[in-house]
Amino acid sequence: MKTIHTIAELRSTLAAERAAGKRIGLVPTMGNLHTGHLTLVHQAAASADVIVATIFVNPLQFGAGEDIERYPRTLAEDRDKLTEAGCHYLFAPDDAEMYPNGRDNQTEVIVPKISTIHCGASRPGHFEGVATVVCKLFGIVQPDMAVFGEKDFQQLQVIRQMTADLFLPVDVQGAAIARNEHGLALSSRNGYLSSAELDIAPALNRALRETKAAIEAGRRDFSTLEENAQQALEAAGFKRDFFNIVRQQDLLAAQPDDIRLVILAAAHLGRARLIDNIVIEL
Ligand code: PAF
């Protein structure tokens, strides 16, 4: 695998691959890779010839007081993992390469409505930062397809809407959530958890599964189910963020007749903010 730090070198390298008739697959990440990221690489390899992973801790998607400074940076280990997973190119730019005119002069991509609810309400500006950097990566790499984890369900919807609205010729695919043996969704932020917190953390997925079972059994008192789950999480040691039963198509509050639902959850445990979700097809 070749590591490239500049847009100019990546562009000329990929132009040669494209000229040779190769399909290009993109796996954007912020690094500190775990098994979940590597499944994205494997999924990309199933529908593209050349896989480009990116590692860029994007300052635009972190709010004031969030964890950008302590976000784990493990480039050497990540490079080994990507090589083993069969990735062909790693694009690892610095801030000046991605934002040459500075953050304040950067054109921003705003995906309306969906960016302002759930995670967007807890982290104002977050999805503008995500949509902007993903749009730039699509412009730099010009991939045929790109893969994003379904753990960030709302992020995937934001990226899908941006891609459709801007007529970007990229097949955006979601990859199933990778979990540890206790059901905890894999995340770079799990590294912030103490061993006691790691024992508590699977309660988030448990609350999602229990709420899904209640809905499948016929419960439609969504507000009560949401509040019960929040209380169970608080009792387990979490601080609440949100636990919302919503419709898959627009992520707005579920109504009793809706049949394609998703429960989106975020909660704080120690120094980590964990997110997870569960899809319900009734
Ligand atoms: O999911 C992530 O790791 C990031 O939000 C992404 C998509 C790489 C954009 O920075």
mmCIF file of N, CA and C in Angstrom, residues 212-272:
data_model
loop_
_atom_site.group_PDB
_atom_site.id
_atom_site.type_symbol
_atom_site.label_atom_id
_atom_site.label_comp_id
_atom_site.label_asym_id
_atom_site.label_seq_id
_atom_site.Cartn_x
_atom_site.Cartn_y
_atom_site.Cartn_z
ATOM 1 N N LYS A 212 -36.617 -2.390 20.767
ATOM 2 C CA LYS A 212 -37.050 -2.974 19.485
ATOM 3 C C LYS A 212 -38.023 -4.136 19.752
ATOM 4 N N ALA A 213 -37.679 -4.992 20.717
ATOM 5 C CA ALA A 213 -38.547 -6.151 21.017
ATOM 6 C C ALA A 213 -39.921 -5.671 21.475
ATOM 7 N N ALA A 214 -39.950 -4.601 22.275
ATOM 8 C CA ALA A 214 -41.236 -4.085 22.766
ATOM 9 C C ALA A 214 -42.084 -3.563 21.600
ATOM 10 N N ILE A 215 -41.443 -2.892 20.654
ATOM 11 C CA ILE A 215 -42.178 -2.368 19.484
ATOM 12 C C ILE A 215 -42.670 -3.528 18.623
ATOM 13 N N GLU A 216 -41.818 -4.518 18.441
ATOM 14 C CA GLU A 216 -42.222 -5.686 17.637
ATOM 15 C C GLU A 216 -43.365 -6.442 18.305
ATOM 16 N N ALA A 217 -43.423 -6.335 19.648
ATOM 17 C CA ALA A 217 -44.516 -7.003 20.379
ATOM 18 C C ALA A 217 -45.801 -6.171 20.363
ATOM 19 N N GLY A 218 -45.738 -4.969 19.752
ATOM 20 C CA GLY A 218 -46.970 -4.198 19.587
ATOM 21 C C GLY A 218 -47.016 -2.868 20.309
ATOM 22 N N ARG A 219 -46.021 -2.560 21.150
ATOM 23 C CA ARG A 219 -46.049 -1.262 21.858
ATOM 24 C C ARG A 219 -45.893 -0.113 20.866
ATOM 25 N N ARG A 220 -46.686 0.943 21.035
ATOM 26 C CA ARG A 220 -46.571 2.131 20.185
ATOM 27 C C ARG A 220 -46.491 3.403 21.028
ATOM 28 N N ASP A 221 -46.345 3.240 22.350
ATOM 29 C CA ASP A 221 -46.181 4.414 23.222
ATOM 30 C C ASP A 221 -44.703 4.808 23.214
ATOM 31 N N PHE A 222 -44.306 5.385 22.064
ATOM 32 C CA PHE A 222 -42.878 5.613 21.814
ATOM 33 C C PHE A 222 -42.218 6.504 22.876
ATOM 34 N N SER A 223 -42.934 7.555 23.306
ATOM 35 C CA SER A 223 -42.302 8.466 24.287
ATOM 36 C C SER A 223 -41.989 7.736 25.582
ATOM 37 N N THR A 224 -42.918 6.876 26.006
ATOM 38 C CA THR A 224 -42.683 6.119 27.244
ATOM 39 C C THR A 224 -41.509 5.164 27.057
ATOM 40 N N LEU A 225 -41.463 4.496 25.916
ATOM 41 C CA LEU A 225 -40.349 3.564 25.655
ATOM 42 C C LEU A 225 -39.018 4.311 25.663
ATOM 43 N N GLU A 226 -39.005 5.495 25.058
ATOM 44 C CA GLU A 226 -37.761 6.291 25.013
ATOM 45 C C GLU A 226 -37.325 6.683 26.427
ATOM 46 N N GLU A 227 -38.299 7.137 27.230
ATOM 47 C CA GLU A 227 -37.978 7.576 28.589
ATOM 48 C C GLU A 227 -37.516 6.389 29.453
ATOM 49 N N ASN A 228 -38.182 5.236 29.283
ATOM 50 C CA ASN A 228 -37.771 4.037 30.041
ATOM 51 C C ASN A 228 -36.325 3.665 29.714
ATOM 52 N N ALA A 229 -35.992 3.734 28.432
ATOM 53 C CA ALA A 229 -34.626 3.375 28.017
ATOM 54 C C ALA A 229 -33.621 4.372 28.603
ATOM 55 N N GLN A 230 -33.962 5.661 28.567
ATOM 56 C CA GLN A 230 -33.053 6.676 29.122
ATOM 57 C C GLN A 230 -32.812 6.425 30.607
ATOM 58 N N GLN A 231 -33.909 6.067 31.320
ATOM 59 C CA GLN A 231 -33.758 5.827 32.767
ATOM 60 C C GLN A 231 -32.912 4.585 33.030
ATOM 61 N N ALA A 232 -33.109 3.546 32.192
ATOM 62 C CA ALA A 232 -32.306 2.325 32.365
ATOM 63 C C ALA A 232 -30.828 2.639 32.129
ATOM 64 N N LEU A 233 -30.560 3.478 31.137
ATOM 65 C CA LEU A 233 -29.167 3.831 30.838
ATOM 66 C C LEU A 233 -28.563 4.654 31.974
ATOM 67 N N GLU A 234 -29.351 5.587 32.511
ATOM 68 C CA GLU A 234 -28.844 6.389 33.640
ATOM 69 C C GLU A 234 -28.558 5.493 34.839
ATOM 70 N N ALA A 235 -29.452 4.518 35.073
ATOM 71 C CA ALA A 235 -29.260 3.604 36.205
ATOM 72 C C ALA A 235 -27.983 2.783 36.006
ATOM 73 N N ALA A 236 -27.640 2.515 34.746
ATOM 74 C CA ALA A 236 -26.422 1.728 34.470
ATOM 75 C C ALA A 236 -25.154 2.572 34.590
ATOM 76 N N GLY A 237 -25.295 3.912 34.613
ATOM 77 C CA GLY A 237 -24.113 4.761 34.780
ATOM 78 C C GLY A 237 -23.871 5.736 33.635
ATOM 79 N N PHE A 238 -24.772 5.747 32.640
ATOM 80 C CA PHE A 238 -24.633 6.680 31.524
ATOM 81 C C PHE A 238 -25.209 8.045 31.889
ATOM 82 N N LYS A 239 -24.754 9.088 31.180
ATOM 83 C CA LYS A 239 -25.442 10.392 31.218
ATOM 84 C C LYS A 239 -26.192 10.512 29.904
ATOM 85 N N ARG A 240 -27.438 11.005 29.974
ATOM 86 C CA ARG A 240 -28.252 10.955 28.766
ATOM 87 C C ARG A 240 -27.860 11.984 27.704
ATOM 88 N N ASP A 241 -28.011 11.557 26.460
ATOM 89 C CA ASP A 241 -27.957 12.499 25.330
ATOM 90 C C ASP A 241 -29.307 12.347 24.630
ATOM 91 N N PHE A 242 -29.479 11.337 23.785
ATOM 92 C CA PHE A 242 -30.820 11.108 23.237
ATOM 93 C C PHE A 242 -31.042 9.625 22.957
ATOM 94 N N PHE A 243 -32.312 9.264 22.925
ATOM 95 C CA PHE A 243 -32.729 7.896 22.598
ATOM 96 C C PHE A 243 -34.047 8.091 21.854
ATOM 97 N N ASN A 244 -33.993 8.090 20.522
ATOM 98 C CA ASN A 244 -35.139 8.536 19.724
ATOM 99 C C ASN A 244 -35.616 7.456 18.762
ATOM 100 N N ILE A 245 -36.901 7.160 18.827
ATOM 101 C CA ILE A 245 -37.515 6.194 17.905
ATOM 102 C C ILE A 245 -38.041 7.004 16.717
ATOM 103 N N VAL A 246 -37.457 6.764 15.532
ATOM 104 C CA VAL A 246 -37.757 7.633 14.385
ATOM 105 C C VAL A 246 -38.022 6.799 13.136
ATOM 106 N N ARG A 247 -38.467 7.507 12.081
ATOM 107 C CA ARG A 247 -38.708 6.845 10.800
ATOM 108 C C ARG A 247 -37.411 6.816 9.997
ATOM 109 N N GLN A 248 -37.196 5.701 9.318
ATOM 110 C CA GLN A 248 -35.935 5.592 8.568
ATOM 111 C C GLN A 248 -35.805 6.661 7.486
ATOM 112 N N GLN A 249 -36.924 7.015 6.831
ATOM 113 C CA GLN A 249 -36.786 7.844 5.625
ATOM 114 C C GLN A 249 -36.359 9.280 5.909
ATOM 115 N N ASP A 250 -36.817 9.850 7.041
ATOM 116 C CA ASP A 250 -36.467 11.258 7.283
ATOM 117 C C ASP A 250 -35.976 11.514 8.714
ATOM 118 N N LEU A 251 -35.885 10.438 9.485
ATOM 119 C CA LEU A 251 -35.405 10.500 10.877
ATOM 120 C C LEU A 251 -36.271 11.398 11.761
ATOM 121 N N LEU A 252 -37.549 11.598 11.355
ATOM 122 C CA LEU A 252 -38.483 12.335 12.209
ATOM 123 C C LEU A 252 -39.203 11.356 13.131
ATOM 124 N N ALA A 253 -39.812 11.879 14.188
ATOM 125 C CA ALA A 253 -40.434 11.035 15.217
ATOM 126 C C ALA A 253 -41.380 9.998 14.595
ATOM 127 N N ALA A 254 -41.263 8.763 15.034
ATOM 128 C CA ALA A 254 -42.094 7.684 14.495
ATOM 129 C C ALA A 254 -43.554 7.889 14.883
ATOM 130 N N GLN A 255 -44.434 7.528 13.964
ATOM 131 C CA GLN A 255 -45.877 7.546 14.221
ATOM 132 C C GLN A 255 -46.346 6.091 14.313
ATOM 133 N N PRO A 256 -47.477 5.839 15.003
ATOM 134 C CA PRO A 256 -47.885 4.448 15.244
ATOM 135 C C PRO A 256 -48.030 3.598 13.977
ATOM 136 N N ASP A 257 -48.345 4.199 12.837
ATOM 137 C CA ASP A 257 -48.537 3.403 11.611
ATOM 138 C C ASP A 257 -47.248 3.183 10.812
ATOM 139 N N ASP A 258 -46.175 3.814 11.202
ATOM 140 C CA ASP A 258 -44.923 3.659 10.439
ATOM 141 C C ASP A 258 -44.407 2.230 10.551
ATOM 142 N N ILE A 259 -43.821 1.737 9.459
ATOM 143 C CA ILE A 259 -43.350 0.341 9.495
ATOM 144 C C ILE A 259 -41.830 0.213 9.348
ATOM 145 N N ARG A 260 -41.164 1.282 8.888
ATOM 146 C CA ARG A 260 -39.699 1.214 8.748
ATOM 147 C C ARG A 260 -39.101 2.216 9.734
ATOM 148 N N LEU A 261 -38.658 1.684 10.854
ATOM 149 C CA LEU A 261 -38.189 2.541 11.950
ATOM 150 C C LEU A 261 -36.706 2.328 12.206
ATOM 151 N N VAL A 262 -36.134 3.261 12.927
ATOM 152 C CA VAL A 262 -34.781 3.072 13.450
ATOM 153 C C VAL A 262 -34.741 3.781 14.801
ATOM 154 N N ILE A 263 -34.075 3.169 15.749
ATOM 155 C CA ILE A 263 -33.887 3.849 17.037
ATOM 156 C C ILE A 263 -32.458 4.373 17.051
ATOM 157 N N LEU A 264 -32.324 5.679 17.220
ATOM 158 C CA LEU A 264 -31.001 6.319 17.276
ATOM 159 C C LEU A 264 -30.697 6.651 18.730
ATOM 160 N N ALA A 265 -29.497 6.270 19.187
ATOM 161 C CA ALA A 265 -29.160 6.540 20.583
ATOM 162 C C ALA A 265 -27.749 7.094 20.706
ATOM 163 N N ALA A 266 -27.602 8.011 21.641
ATOM 164 C CA ALA A 266 -26.275 8.525 22.017
ATOM 165 C C ALA A 266 -26.296 8.726 23.516
ATOM 166 N N ALA A 267 -25.200 8.389 24.177
ATOM 167 C CA ALA A 267 -25.136 8.566 25.629
ATOM 168 C C ALA A 267 -23.676 8.715 26.046
ATOM 169 N N HIS A 268 -23.480 9.437 27.132
ATOM 170 C CA HIS A 268 -22.117 9.671 27.625
ATOM 171 C C HIS A 268 -21.785 8.645 28.703
ATOM 172 N N LEU A 269 -20.585 8.090 28.608
ATOM 173 C CA LEU A 269 -20.105 7.164 29.639
ATOM 174 C C LEU A 269 -18.668 7.563 29.934
ATOM 175 N N GLY A 270 -18.423 8.046 31.162
ATOM 176 C CA GLY A 270 -17.083 8.560 31.467
ATOM 177 C C GLY A 270 -16.713 9.650 30.479
ATOM 178 N N ARG A 271 -15.549 9.499 29.838
ATOM 179 C CA ARG A 271 -15.071 10.535 28.900
ATOM 180 C C ARG A 271 -15.563 10.301 27.476
ATOM 181 N N ALA A 272 -16.333 9.215 27.278
ATOM 182 C CA ALA A 272 -16.737 8.862 25.904
ATOM 183 C C ALA A 272 -18.202 9.202 25.654
#
